[in-house]
Every structure is written in structure tokens, then in C-alpha cells.
């Protein structure tokens, strides 16, 4: 499958960052790689990949999967670039983990994890219709700690 456009959520570090790195190194890389990040303080590696990309345009988008407005803003950025051709691949990778022992888990912590790791990816997939996504969806379930 030749991929023209890919959206990688949680692309600023960990497996999301590696997805972006590998995508732009393909023999036939995607024309557009949309890479989302939540925290601007961890952008250095992603910016380096963007700046060194030769066959792809890497577009960085600030997006927190727990914020519907961020998702809609990202959708507009994607739509402005791909138009009716739509997105080919969504790698729904964003996630969060605060490692705690069972006795230390609070209701607030549990709900934060649930919202980020379950509701957030669901909202991104739900909005995919707006992304004109005629695409494959990959869920990566590797979560980094903050």
C-alpha cells in the first residue's frame, strides 16, 4: 500500500517519534506526515526529524487527545493539506501513564488515564470522518510516563 498522508498522534517522543522517523525513511515516503505533540518542551527531536526530511513534508501540530478543540484544529490543518484525497493512515499512538502501585491509585489518576488512553483515541477516530479518512487505523498501545 502506497501511503500519501499519515497522521501520528503522540509523535514527539517514544514510539510515535520512531514512527515518524521510519515513515520519512521509506523508499517511497508519504508526501505528508502530520505529527502531533502535546507538550512543546519535548519537541527538539521531532523538529530535527522535520528539518532533515527530504521526501516528505513533516507538519507539526499541537494536539492533546483529551481536548476536542485541539482535535478539530488538527483536522483543519490536515484537511487544508490533503483536501478531498483524505488521510491514508492514522497511527493513534498518543497515551499517558503515571506508574503507581495499586494502593496509590486515586480516582482522579484513574480517570486521567481513562480519558487520555481510551476516550482520547476514540475521539480522534470519531473525528476521522471529518479528516476525510479513507484510511487504515493503527492503535499503538505504548504509553510513556510524564
C-alpha positions as semicolon CSV with decimal commas, in nm:
position;residue;x (nm);y (nm);z (nm)
1;X;0,000;0,000;0,000
2;X;0,145;0,334;-0,101
3;X;0,068;0,597;0,158
4;X;0,041;0,964;0,067
5;X;-0,056;1,107;0,405
6;X;-0,016;0,986;0,763
7;X;-0,122;1,132;1,097
8;X;0,077;1,013;1,400
9;X;-0,059;1,117;1,739
10;X;0,185;1,145;2,028
11;X;0,475;1,185;1,786
12;X;0,711;1,395;1,996
13;X;0,879;1,103;2,174
14;X;0,892;0,729;2,219
15;X;0,731;0,504;1,962
16;X;0,543;0,794;1,798
17;X;0,872;0,970;1,728
18;X;1,015;0,648;1,584
19;X;0,708;0,604;1,362
20;X;0,775;0,949;1,212
21;X;1,146;0,874;1,171
22;X;1,076;0,544;0,994
23;X;0,799;0,684;0,773
24;X;1,020;0,954;0,623
25;X;1,295;0,698;0,555
26;X;1,076;0,468;0,346
27;X;1,181;0,408;-0,016
28;X;0,861;0,588;-0,114
29;X;0,782;0,807;0,187
30;X;0,443;0,969;0,241
31;X;0,405;1,313;0,088
32;X;0,272;1,442;0,420
33;X;0,346;1,321;0,773
34;X;0,134;1,503;1,029
35;X;0,298;1,465;1,370
36;X;0,106;1,570;1,679
37;X;0,251;1,664;2,014
38;X;0,104;1,779;2,344
39;X;0,399;1,942;2,514
40;X;0,621;2,196;2,337
41;X;0,909;2,130;2,578
42;X;0,977;1,792;2,417
43;X;0,984;1,897;2,051
44;X;1,360;1,906;1,984
45;X;1,391;1,556;1,832
46;X;1,073;1,591;1,629
47;X;1,184;1,929;1,493
48;X;1,518;1,773;1,389
49;X;1,338;1,497;1,200
50;X;1,114;1,755;1,032
51;X;1,409;1,970;0,933
52;X;1,604;1,675;0,789
53;X;1,313;1,518;0,597
54;X;1,379;1,502;0,223
55;X;1,090;1,320;0,054
56;X;0,816;1,413;0,300
57;X;0,673;1,730;0,441
58;X;0,654;1,680;0,817
59;X;0,390;1,906;0,970
60;X;0,392;1,950;1,347
61;X;0,053;2,000;1,511
62;X;-0,010;2,078;1,877
63;X;-0,289;1,841;1,983
64;X;-0,397;1,699;2,315
65;X;-0,623;1,398;2,251
66;X;-0,828;1,490;2,558
67;X;-0,931;1,823;2,405
68;X;-1,189;1,810;2,128
69;X;-1,099;2,161;2,009
70;X;-0,735;2,051;1,960
71;X;-0,855;1,754;1,755
72;X;-1,074;1,978;1,539
73;X;-0,786;2,223;1,489
74;X;-0,561;1,935;1,380
75;X;-0,834;1,816;1,145
76;X;-0,837;2,156;0,976
77;X;-0,459;2,152;0,928
78;X;-0,478;1,804;0,773
79;X;-0,778;1,889;0,555
80;X;-0,611;2,206;0,426
81;X;-0,318;1,994;0,301
82;X;-0,484;1,673;0,176
83;X;-0,824;1,809;0,069
84;X;-1,073;1,555;-0,058
85;X;-0,797;1,298;-0,114
86;X;-0,820;1,242;0,259
87;X;-0,584;1,086;0,506
88;X;-0,442;0,740;0,422
89;X;-0,319;0,625;0,761
90;X;-0,395;0,723;1,119
91;X;-0,149;0,597;1,381
92;X;-0,334;0,660;1,705
93;X;-0,037;0,646;1,939
94;X;-0,084;0,923;2,199
95;X;-0,105;0,798;2,553
96;X;-0,015;0,866;2,913
97;X;0,098;0,658;3,209
98;X;0,180;0,757;3,562
99;X;0,323;0,448;3,720
100;X;0,175;0,391;4,063
101;X;0,127;0,099;4,293
102;X;-0,232;-0,020;4,325
103;X;-0,284;0,135;4,671
104;X;-0,167;0,477;4,545
105;X;-0,408;0,499;4,251
106;X;-0,666;0,769;4,312
107;X;-0,997;0,823;4,137
108;X;-0,850;1,134;3,973
109;X;-0,547;0,942;3,845
110;X;-0,763;0,658;3,717
111;X;-0,996;0,896;3,533
112;X;-0,700;1,087;3,381
113;X;-0,559;0,761;3,242
114;X;-0,900;0,651;3,116
115;X;-0,973;0,984;2,948
116;X;-0,631;1,007;2,782
117;X;-0,586;0,643;2,680
118;X;-0,944;0,542;2,598
119;X;-1,167;0,842;2,536
120;X;-0,899;1,048;2,356
121;X;-0,815;0,789;2,089
122;X;-1,186;0,723;2,042
123;X;-1,248;1,095;1,979
124;X;-0,965;1,105;1,723
125;X;-1,114;0,806;1,540
126;X;-1,464;0,955;1,561
127;X;-1,342;1,279;1,404
128;X;-1,171;1,080;1,126
129;X;-1,484;1,128;0,915
130;X;-1,405;1,497;0,930
131;X;-1,042;1,416;0,838
132;X;-1,190;1,260;0,520
133;X;-1,011;0,949;0,639
134;X;-1,044;0,670;0,387
135;X;-0,769;0,516;0,585
136;X;-0,626;0,234;0,784
137;X;-0,613;0,294;1,158
138;X;-0,337;0,162;1,380
139;X;-0,362;0,178;1,756
140;X;-0,024;0,171;1,927
141;X;-0,065;0,096;2,294
142;X;0,271;0,201;2,428
143;X;0,240;0,478;2,681
144;X;0,515;0,699;2,808
145;X;0,538;0,835;3,156
146;X;0,536;1,204;3,234
